[in-house]
PDB file of C-alpha atoms in Angstrom:
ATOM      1  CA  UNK C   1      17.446 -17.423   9.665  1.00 91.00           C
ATOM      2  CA  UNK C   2      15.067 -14.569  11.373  1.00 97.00           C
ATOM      3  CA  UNK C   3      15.854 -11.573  12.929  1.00 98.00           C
ATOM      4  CA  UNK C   4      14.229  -9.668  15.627  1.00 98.00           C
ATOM      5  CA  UNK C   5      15.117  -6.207  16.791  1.00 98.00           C
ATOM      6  CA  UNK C   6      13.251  -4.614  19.298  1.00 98.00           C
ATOM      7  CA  UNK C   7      14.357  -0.829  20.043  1.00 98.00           C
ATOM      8  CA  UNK C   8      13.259   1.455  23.000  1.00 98.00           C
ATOM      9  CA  UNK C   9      14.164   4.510  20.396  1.00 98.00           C
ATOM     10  CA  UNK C  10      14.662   4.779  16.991  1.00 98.00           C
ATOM     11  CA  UNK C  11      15.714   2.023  14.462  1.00 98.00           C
ATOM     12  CA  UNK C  12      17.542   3.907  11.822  1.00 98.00           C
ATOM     13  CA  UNK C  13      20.147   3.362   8.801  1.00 98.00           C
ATOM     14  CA  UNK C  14      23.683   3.081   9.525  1.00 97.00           C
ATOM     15  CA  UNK C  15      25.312   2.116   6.155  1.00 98.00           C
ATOM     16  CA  UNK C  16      24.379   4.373   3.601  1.00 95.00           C
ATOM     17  CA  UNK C  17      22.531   2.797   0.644  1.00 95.00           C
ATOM     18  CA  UNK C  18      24.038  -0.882   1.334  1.00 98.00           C
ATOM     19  CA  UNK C  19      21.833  -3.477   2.892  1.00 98.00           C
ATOM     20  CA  UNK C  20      20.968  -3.258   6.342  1.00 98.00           C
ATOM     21  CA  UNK C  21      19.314  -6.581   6.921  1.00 98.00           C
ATOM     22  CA  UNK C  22      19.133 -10.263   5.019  1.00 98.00           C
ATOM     23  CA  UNK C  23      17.125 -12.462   6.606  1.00 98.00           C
ATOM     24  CA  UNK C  24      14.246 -15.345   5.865  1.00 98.00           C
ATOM     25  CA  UNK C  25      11.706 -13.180   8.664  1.00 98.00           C
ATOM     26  CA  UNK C  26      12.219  -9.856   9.993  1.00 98.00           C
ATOM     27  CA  UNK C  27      10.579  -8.460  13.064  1.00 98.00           C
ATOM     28  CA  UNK C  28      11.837  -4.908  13.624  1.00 98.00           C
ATOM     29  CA  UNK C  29       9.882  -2.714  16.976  1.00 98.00           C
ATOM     30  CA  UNK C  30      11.125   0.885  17.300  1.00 98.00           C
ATOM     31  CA  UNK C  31       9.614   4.252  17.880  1.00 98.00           C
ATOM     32  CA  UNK C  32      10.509   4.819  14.286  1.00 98.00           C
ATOM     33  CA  UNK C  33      11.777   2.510  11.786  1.00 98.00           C
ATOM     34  CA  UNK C  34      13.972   4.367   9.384  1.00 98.00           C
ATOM     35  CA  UNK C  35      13.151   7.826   8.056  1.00 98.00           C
ATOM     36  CA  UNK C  36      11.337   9.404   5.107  1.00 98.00           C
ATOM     37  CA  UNK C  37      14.753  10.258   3.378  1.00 98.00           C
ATOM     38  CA  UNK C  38      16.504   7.227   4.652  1.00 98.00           C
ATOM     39  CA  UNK C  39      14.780   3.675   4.313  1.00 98.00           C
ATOM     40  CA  UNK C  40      15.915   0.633   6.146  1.00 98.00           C
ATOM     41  CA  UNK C  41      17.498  -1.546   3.204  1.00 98.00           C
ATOM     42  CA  UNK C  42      16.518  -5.005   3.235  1.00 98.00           C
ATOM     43  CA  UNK C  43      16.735  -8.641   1.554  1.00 98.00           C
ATOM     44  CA  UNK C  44      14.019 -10.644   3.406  1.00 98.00           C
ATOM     45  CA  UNK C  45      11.113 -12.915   3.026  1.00 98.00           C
ATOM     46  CA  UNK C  46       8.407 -11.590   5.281  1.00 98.00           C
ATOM     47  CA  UNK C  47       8.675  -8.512   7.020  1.00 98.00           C
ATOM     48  CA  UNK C  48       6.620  -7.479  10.625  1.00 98.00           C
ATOM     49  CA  UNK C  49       7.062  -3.965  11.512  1.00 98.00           C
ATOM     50  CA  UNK C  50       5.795  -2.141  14.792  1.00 98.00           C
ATOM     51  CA  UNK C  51       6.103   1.624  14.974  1.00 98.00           C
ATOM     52  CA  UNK C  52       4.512   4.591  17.356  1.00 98.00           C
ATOM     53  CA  UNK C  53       5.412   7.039  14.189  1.00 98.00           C
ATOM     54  CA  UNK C  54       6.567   5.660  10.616  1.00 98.00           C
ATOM     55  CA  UNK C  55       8.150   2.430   9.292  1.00 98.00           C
ATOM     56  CA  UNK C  56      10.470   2.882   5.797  1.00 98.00           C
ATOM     57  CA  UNK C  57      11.386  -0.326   4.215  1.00 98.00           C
ATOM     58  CA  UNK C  58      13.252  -0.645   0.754  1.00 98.00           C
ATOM     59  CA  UNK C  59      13.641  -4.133  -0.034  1.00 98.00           C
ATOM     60  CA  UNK C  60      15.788  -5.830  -2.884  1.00 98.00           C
ATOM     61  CA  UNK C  61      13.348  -8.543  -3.668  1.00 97.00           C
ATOM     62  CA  UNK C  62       9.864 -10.139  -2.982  1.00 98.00           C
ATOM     63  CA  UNK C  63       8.785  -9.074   0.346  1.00 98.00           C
ATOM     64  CA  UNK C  64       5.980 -11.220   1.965  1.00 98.00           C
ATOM     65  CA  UNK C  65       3.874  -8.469   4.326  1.00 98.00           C
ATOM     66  CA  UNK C  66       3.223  -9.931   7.820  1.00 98.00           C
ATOM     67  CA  UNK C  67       1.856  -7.009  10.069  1.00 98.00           C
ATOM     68  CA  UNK C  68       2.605  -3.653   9.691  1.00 98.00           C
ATOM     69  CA  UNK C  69       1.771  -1.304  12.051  1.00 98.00           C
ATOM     70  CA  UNK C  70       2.781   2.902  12.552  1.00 98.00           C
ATOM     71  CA  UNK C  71       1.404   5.361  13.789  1.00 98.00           C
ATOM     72  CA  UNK C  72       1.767   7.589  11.030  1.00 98.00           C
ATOM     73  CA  UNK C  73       3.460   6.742   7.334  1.00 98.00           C
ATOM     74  CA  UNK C  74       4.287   3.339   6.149  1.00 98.00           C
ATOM     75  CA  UNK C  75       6.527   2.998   2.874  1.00 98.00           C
ATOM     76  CA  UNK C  76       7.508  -0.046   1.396  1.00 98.00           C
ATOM     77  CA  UNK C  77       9.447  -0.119  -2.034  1.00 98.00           C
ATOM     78  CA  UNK C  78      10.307  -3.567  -3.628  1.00 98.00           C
ATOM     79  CA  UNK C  79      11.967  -4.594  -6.362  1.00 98.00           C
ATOM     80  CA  UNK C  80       9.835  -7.360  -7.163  1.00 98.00           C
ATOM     81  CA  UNK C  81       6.284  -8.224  -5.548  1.00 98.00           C
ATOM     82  CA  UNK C  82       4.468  -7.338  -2.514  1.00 98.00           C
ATOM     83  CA  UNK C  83       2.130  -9.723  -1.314  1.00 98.00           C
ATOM     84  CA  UNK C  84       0.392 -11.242   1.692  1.00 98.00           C
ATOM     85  CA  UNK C  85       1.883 -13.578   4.695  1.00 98.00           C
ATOM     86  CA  UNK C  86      -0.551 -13.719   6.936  1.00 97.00           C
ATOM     87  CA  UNK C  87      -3.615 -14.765   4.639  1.00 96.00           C
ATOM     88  CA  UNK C  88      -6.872 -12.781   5.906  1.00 94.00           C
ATOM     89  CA  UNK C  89      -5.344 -11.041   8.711  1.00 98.00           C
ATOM     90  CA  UNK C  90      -4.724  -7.185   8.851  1.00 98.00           C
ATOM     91  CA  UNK C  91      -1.392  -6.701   6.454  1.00 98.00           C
ATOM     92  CA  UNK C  92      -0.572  -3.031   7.471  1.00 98.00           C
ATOM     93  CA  UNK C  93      -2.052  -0.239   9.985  1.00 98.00           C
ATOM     94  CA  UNK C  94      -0.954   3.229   8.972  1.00 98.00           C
ATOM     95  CA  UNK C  95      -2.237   6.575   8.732  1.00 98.00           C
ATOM     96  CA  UNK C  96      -0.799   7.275   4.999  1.00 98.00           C
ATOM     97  CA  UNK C  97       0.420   3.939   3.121  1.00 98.00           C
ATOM     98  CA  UNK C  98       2.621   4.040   0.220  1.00 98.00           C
ATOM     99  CA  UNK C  99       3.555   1.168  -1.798  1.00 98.00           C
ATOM    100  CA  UNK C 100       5.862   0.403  -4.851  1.00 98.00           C
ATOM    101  CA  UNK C 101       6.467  -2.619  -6.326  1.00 98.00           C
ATOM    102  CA  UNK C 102       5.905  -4.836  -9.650  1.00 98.00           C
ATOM    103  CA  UNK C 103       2.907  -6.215  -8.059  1.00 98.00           C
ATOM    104  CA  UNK C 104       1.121  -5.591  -4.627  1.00 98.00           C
ATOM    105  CA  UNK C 105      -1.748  -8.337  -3.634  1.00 98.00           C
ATOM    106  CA  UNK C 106      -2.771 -10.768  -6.116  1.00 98.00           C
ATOM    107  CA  UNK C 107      -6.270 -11.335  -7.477  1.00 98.00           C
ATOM    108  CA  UNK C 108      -6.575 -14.271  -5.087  1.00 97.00           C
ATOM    109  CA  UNK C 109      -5.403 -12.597  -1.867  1.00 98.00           C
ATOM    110  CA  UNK C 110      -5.114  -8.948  -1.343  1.00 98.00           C
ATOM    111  CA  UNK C 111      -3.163  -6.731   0.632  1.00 98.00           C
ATOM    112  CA  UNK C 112      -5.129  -6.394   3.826  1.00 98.00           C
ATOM    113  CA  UNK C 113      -5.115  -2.690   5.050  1.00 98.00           C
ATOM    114  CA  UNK C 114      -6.751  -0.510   7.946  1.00 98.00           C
ATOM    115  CA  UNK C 115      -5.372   2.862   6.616  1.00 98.00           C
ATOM    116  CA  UNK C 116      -6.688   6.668   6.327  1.00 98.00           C
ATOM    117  CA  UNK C 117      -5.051   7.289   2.676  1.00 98.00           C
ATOM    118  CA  UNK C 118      -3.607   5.035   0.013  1.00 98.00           C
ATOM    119  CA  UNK C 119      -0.839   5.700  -2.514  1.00 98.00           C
ATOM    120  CA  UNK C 120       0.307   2.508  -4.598  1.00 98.00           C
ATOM    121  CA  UNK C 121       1.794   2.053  -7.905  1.00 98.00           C
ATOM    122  CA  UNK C 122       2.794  -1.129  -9.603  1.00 98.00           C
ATOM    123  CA  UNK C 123       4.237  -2.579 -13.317  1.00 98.00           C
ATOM    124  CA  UNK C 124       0.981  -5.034 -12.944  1.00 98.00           C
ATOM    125  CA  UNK C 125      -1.571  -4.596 -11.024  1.00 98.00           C
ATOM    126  CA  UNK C 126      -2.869  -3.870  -7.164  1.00 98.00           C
ATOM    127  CA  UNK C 127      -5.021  -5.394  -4.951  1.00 98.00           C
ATOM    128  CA  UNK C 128      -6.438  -4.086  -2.002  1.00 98.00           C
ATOM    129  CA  UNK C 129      -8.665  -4.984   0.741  1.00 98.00           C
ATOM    130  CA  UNK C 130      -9.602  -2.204   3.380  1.00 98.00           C
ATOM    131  CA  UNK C 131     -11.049  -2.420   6.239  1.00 98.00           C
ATOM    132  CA  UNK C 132     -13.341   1.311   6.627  1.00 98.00           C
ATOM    133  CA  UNK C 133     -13.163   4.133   4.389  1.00 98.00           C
ATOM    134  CA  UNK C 134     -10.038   4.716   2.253  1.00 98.00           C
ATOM    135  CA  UNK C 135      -8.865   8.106   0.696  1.00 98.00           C
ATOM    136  CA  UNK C 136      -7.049   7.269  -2.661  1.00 98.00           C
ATOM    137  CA  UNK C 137      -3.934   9.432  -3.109  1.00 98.00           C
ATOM    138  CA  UNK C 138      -2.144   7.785  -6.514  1.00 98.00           C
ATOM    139  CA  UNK C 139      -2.986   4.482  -7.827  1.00 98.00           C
ATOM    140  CA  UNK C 140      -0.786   3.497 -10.426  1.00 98.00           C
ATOM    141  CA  UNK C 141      -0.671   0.390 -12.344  1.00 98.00           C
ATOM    142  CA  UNK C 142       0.173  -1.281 -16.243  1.00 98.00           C
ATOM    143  CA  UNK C 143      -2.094  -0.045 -19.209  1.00 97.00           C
ATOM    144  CA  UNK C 144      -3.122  -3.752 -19.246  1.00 97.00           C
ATOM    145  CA  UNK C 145      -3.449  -4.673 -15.302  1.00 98.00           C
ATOM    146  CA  UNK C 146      -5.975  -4.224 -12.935  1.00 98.00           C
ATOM    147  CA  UNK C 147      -6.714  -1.836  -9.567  1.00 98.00           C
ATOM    148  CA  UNK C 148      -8.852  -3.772  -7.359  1.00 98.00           C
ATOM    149  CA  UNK C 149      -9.788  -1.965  -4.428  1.00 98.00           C
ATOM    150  CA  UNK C 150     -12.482  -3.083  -2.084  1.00 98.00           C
ATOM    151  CA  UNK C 151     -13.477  -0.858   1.320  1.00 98.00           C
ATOM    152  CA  UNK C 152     -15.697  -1.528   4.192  1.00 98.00           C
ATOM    153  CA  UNK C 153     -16.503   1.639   4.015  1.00 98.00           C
ATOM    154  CA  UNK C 154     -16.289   4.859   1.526  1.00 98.00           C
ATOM    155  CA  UNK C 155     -13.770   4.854  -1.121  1.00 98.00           C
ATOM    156  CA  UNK C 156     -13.089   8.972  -1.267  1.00 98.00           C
ATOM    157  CA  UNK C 157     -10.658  11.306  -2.997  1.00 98.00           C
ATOM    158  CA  UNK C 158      -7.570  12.053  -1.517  1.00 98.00           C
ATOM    159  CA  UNK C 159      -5.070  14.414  -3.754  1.00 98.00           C
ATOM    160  CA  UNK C 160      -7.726  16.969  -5.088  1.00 97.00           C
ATOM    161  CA  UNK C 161      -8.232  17.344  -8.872  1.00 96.00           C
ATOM    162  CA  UNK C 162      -5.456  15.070  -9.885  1.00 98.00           C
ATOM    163  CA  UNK C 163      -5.677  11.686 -11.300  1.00 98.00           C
ATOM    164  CA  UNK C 164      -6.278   8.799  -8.726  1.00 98.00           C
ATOM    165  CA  UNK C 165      -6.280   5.580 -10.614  1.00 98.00           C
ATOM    166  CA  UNK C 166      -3.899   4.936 -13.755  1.00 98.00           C
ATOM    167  CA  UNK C 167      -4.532   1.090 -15.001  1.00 98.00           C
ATOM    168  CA  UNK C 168      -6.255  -0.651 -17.469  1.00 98.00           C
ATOM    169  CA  UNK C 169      -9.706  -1.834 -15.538  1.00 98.00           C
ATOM    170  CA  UNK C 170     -10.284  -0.712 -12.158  1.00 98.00           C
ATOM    171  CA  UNK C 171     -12.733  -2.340 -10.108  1.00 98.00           C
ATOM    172  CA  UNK C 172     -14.008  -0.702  -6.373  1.00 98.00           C
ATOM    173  CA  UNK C 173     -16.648  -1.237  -4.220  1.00 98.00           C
ATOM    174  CA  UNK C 174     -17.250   0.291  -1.471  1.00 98.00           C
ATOM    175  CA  UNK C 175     -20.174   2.303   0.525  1.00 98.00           C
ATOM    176  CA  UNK C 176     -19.985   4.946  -1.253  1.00 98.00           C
ATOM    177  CA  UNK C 177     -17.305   5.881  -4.382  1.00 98.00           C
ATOM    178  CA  UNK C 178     -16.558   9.664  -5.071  1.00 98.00           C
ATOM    179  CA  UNK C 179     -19.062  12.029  -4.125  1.00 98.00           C
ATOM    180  CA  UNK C 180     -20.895  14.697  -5.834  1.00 97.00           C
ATOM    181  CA  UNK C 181     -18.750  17.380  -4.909  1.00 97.00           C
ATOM    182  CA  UNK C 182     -14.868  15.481  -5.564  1.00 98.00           C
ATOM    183  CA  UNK C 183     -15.585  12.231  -8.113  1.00 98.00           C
ATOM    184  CA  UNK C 184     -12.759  10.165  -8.420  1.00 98.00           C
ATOM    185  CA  UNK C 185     -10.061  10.906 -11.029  1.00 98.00           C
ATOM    186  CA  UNK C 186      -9.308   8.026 -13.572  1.00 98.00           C
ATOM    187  CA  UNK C 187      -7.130   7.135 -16.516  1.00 98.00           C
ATOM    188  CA  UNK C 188      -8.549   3.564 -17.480  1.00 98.00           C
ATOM    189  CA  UNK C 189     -10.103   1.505 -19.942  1.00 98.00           C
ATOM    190  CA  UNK C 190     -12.708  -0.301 -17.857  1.00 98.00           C
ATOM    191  CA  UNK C 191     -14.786   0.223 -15.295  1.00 98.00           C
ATOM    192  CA  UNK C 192     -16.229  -2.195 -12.620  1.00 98.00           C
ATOM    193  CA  UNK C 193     -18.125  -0.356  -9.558  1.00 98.00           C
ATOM    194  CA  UNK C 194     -20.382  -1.463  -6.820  1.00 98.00           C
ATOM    195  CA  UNK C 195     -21.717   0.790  -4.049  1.00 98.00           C
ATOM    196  CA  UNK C 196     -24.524   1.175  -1.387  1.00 97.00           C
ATOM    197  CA  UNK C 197     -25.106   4.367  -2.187  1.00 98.00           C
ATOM    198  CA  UNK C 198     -23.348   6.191  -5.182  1.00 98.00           C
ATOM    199  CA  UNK C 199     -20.815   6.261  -7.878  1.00 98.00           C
ATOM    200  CA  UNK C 200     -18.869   9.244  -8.861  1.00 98.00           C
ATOM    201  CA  UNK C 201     -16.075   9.026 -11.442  1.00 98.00           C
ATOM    202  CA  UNK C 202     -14.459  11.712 -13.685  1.00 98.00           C
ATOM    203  CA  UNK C 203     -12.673   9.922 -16.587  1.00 98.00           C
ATOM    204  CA  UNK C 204     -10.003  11.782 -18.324  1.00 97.00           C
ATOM    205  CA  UNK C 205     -10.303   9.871 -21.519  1.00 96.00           C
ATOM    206  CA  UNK C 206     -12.985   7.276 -22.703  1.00 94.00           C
ATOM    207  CA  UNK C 207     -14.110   4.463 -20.933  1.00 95.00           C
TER     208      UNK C 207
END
């Protein structure tokens, strides 16, 4: 069965660390939608999320993403995999997006994102698909699996001098990757780049 809640305020945690919701398709509308220190705990199948600040999810399994959309942070942890619901419509809106899980996106369908700064770390590999520029925080994924990130726009640094991709090949394109002044940081065995302008990449090993 679904569940819809739609909140004038705040939809927040009431149980601790137990399960808030278990459901086939959640649809949850609040001002906020748990807090940075307190997710909502869920065991669903698809997930749509409306906020006008943040939206915290922790879920217990594979969460499908419908659409995602906050006005400020959006963090989903999984269990298992993240991947896409709603085929090649937007996934998640969100001014910072962090995402954990043993995969996020697949090879054959993406997360779809229009976000200002990505953090994302995975046991396998992650897939992204962004719709302007995209500031990478922390990319993490397997020694052996892939980061995938293709922008609309430029794919820029977004933590300073530390590392932003962790995998084994990592393959971007965007407008423009890195710049001359702030490269992007990697830890990776292979490189795959395409830009309409420039590539700048500072790898911490060989490559």
């Amino acid at each position: 069965n679904d569940v819809t809640i739609t909140a004038i305020g705040t939809i927040t945690d009431g149980n601790g660390t137990n399960n808030n919701i278990s459901a086939a398709t959640t649809t949850l509308l609040g001002t906020a939608i748990g807090t940075s220190s307190d997710a909502i705990e869920t065991t669903v199948t698809t997930l749509n999320a409306t906020s006008t600040n943040g939206v915290f999810i922790t879920e217990s399994g594979d969460l499908a993403l419908g659409t995602i959309s906050a006005a400020t942070d959006v963090v989903i942890t999984a269990s298992s995999a993240i991947t896409d619901a709603n085929a090649g419509l937007n996934n998640i809106t969100a001014n910072t997006l962090t995402l954990s899980a043993t995969a996020i996106g697949t090879s054959a369908d993406a997360i779809e994102t229009s976000v200002a700064t990505l953090n994302a770390t995975s046991t396998s590999s992650v897939f992204i698909t962004e719709s302007d520029g995209l500031a990478l925080g922390t990319i993490t994924a397997s020694s052996t699996g892939d980061v995938t990130i293709t922008a609309s726009g430029a794919i820029t640094d977004g933590n300073g001098t530390t590392t932003n991709i962790t995998a084994g090949t990592a393959t971007l394109s965007g407008t423009a990757i890195g710049s001359t002044t702030d490269a992007i940081e990697t830890t990776i065995t292979t490189l795959n780049a395409t830009s309409t302008s420039s590539v700048f990449i500072t790898e911490s090993d060989g490559l």
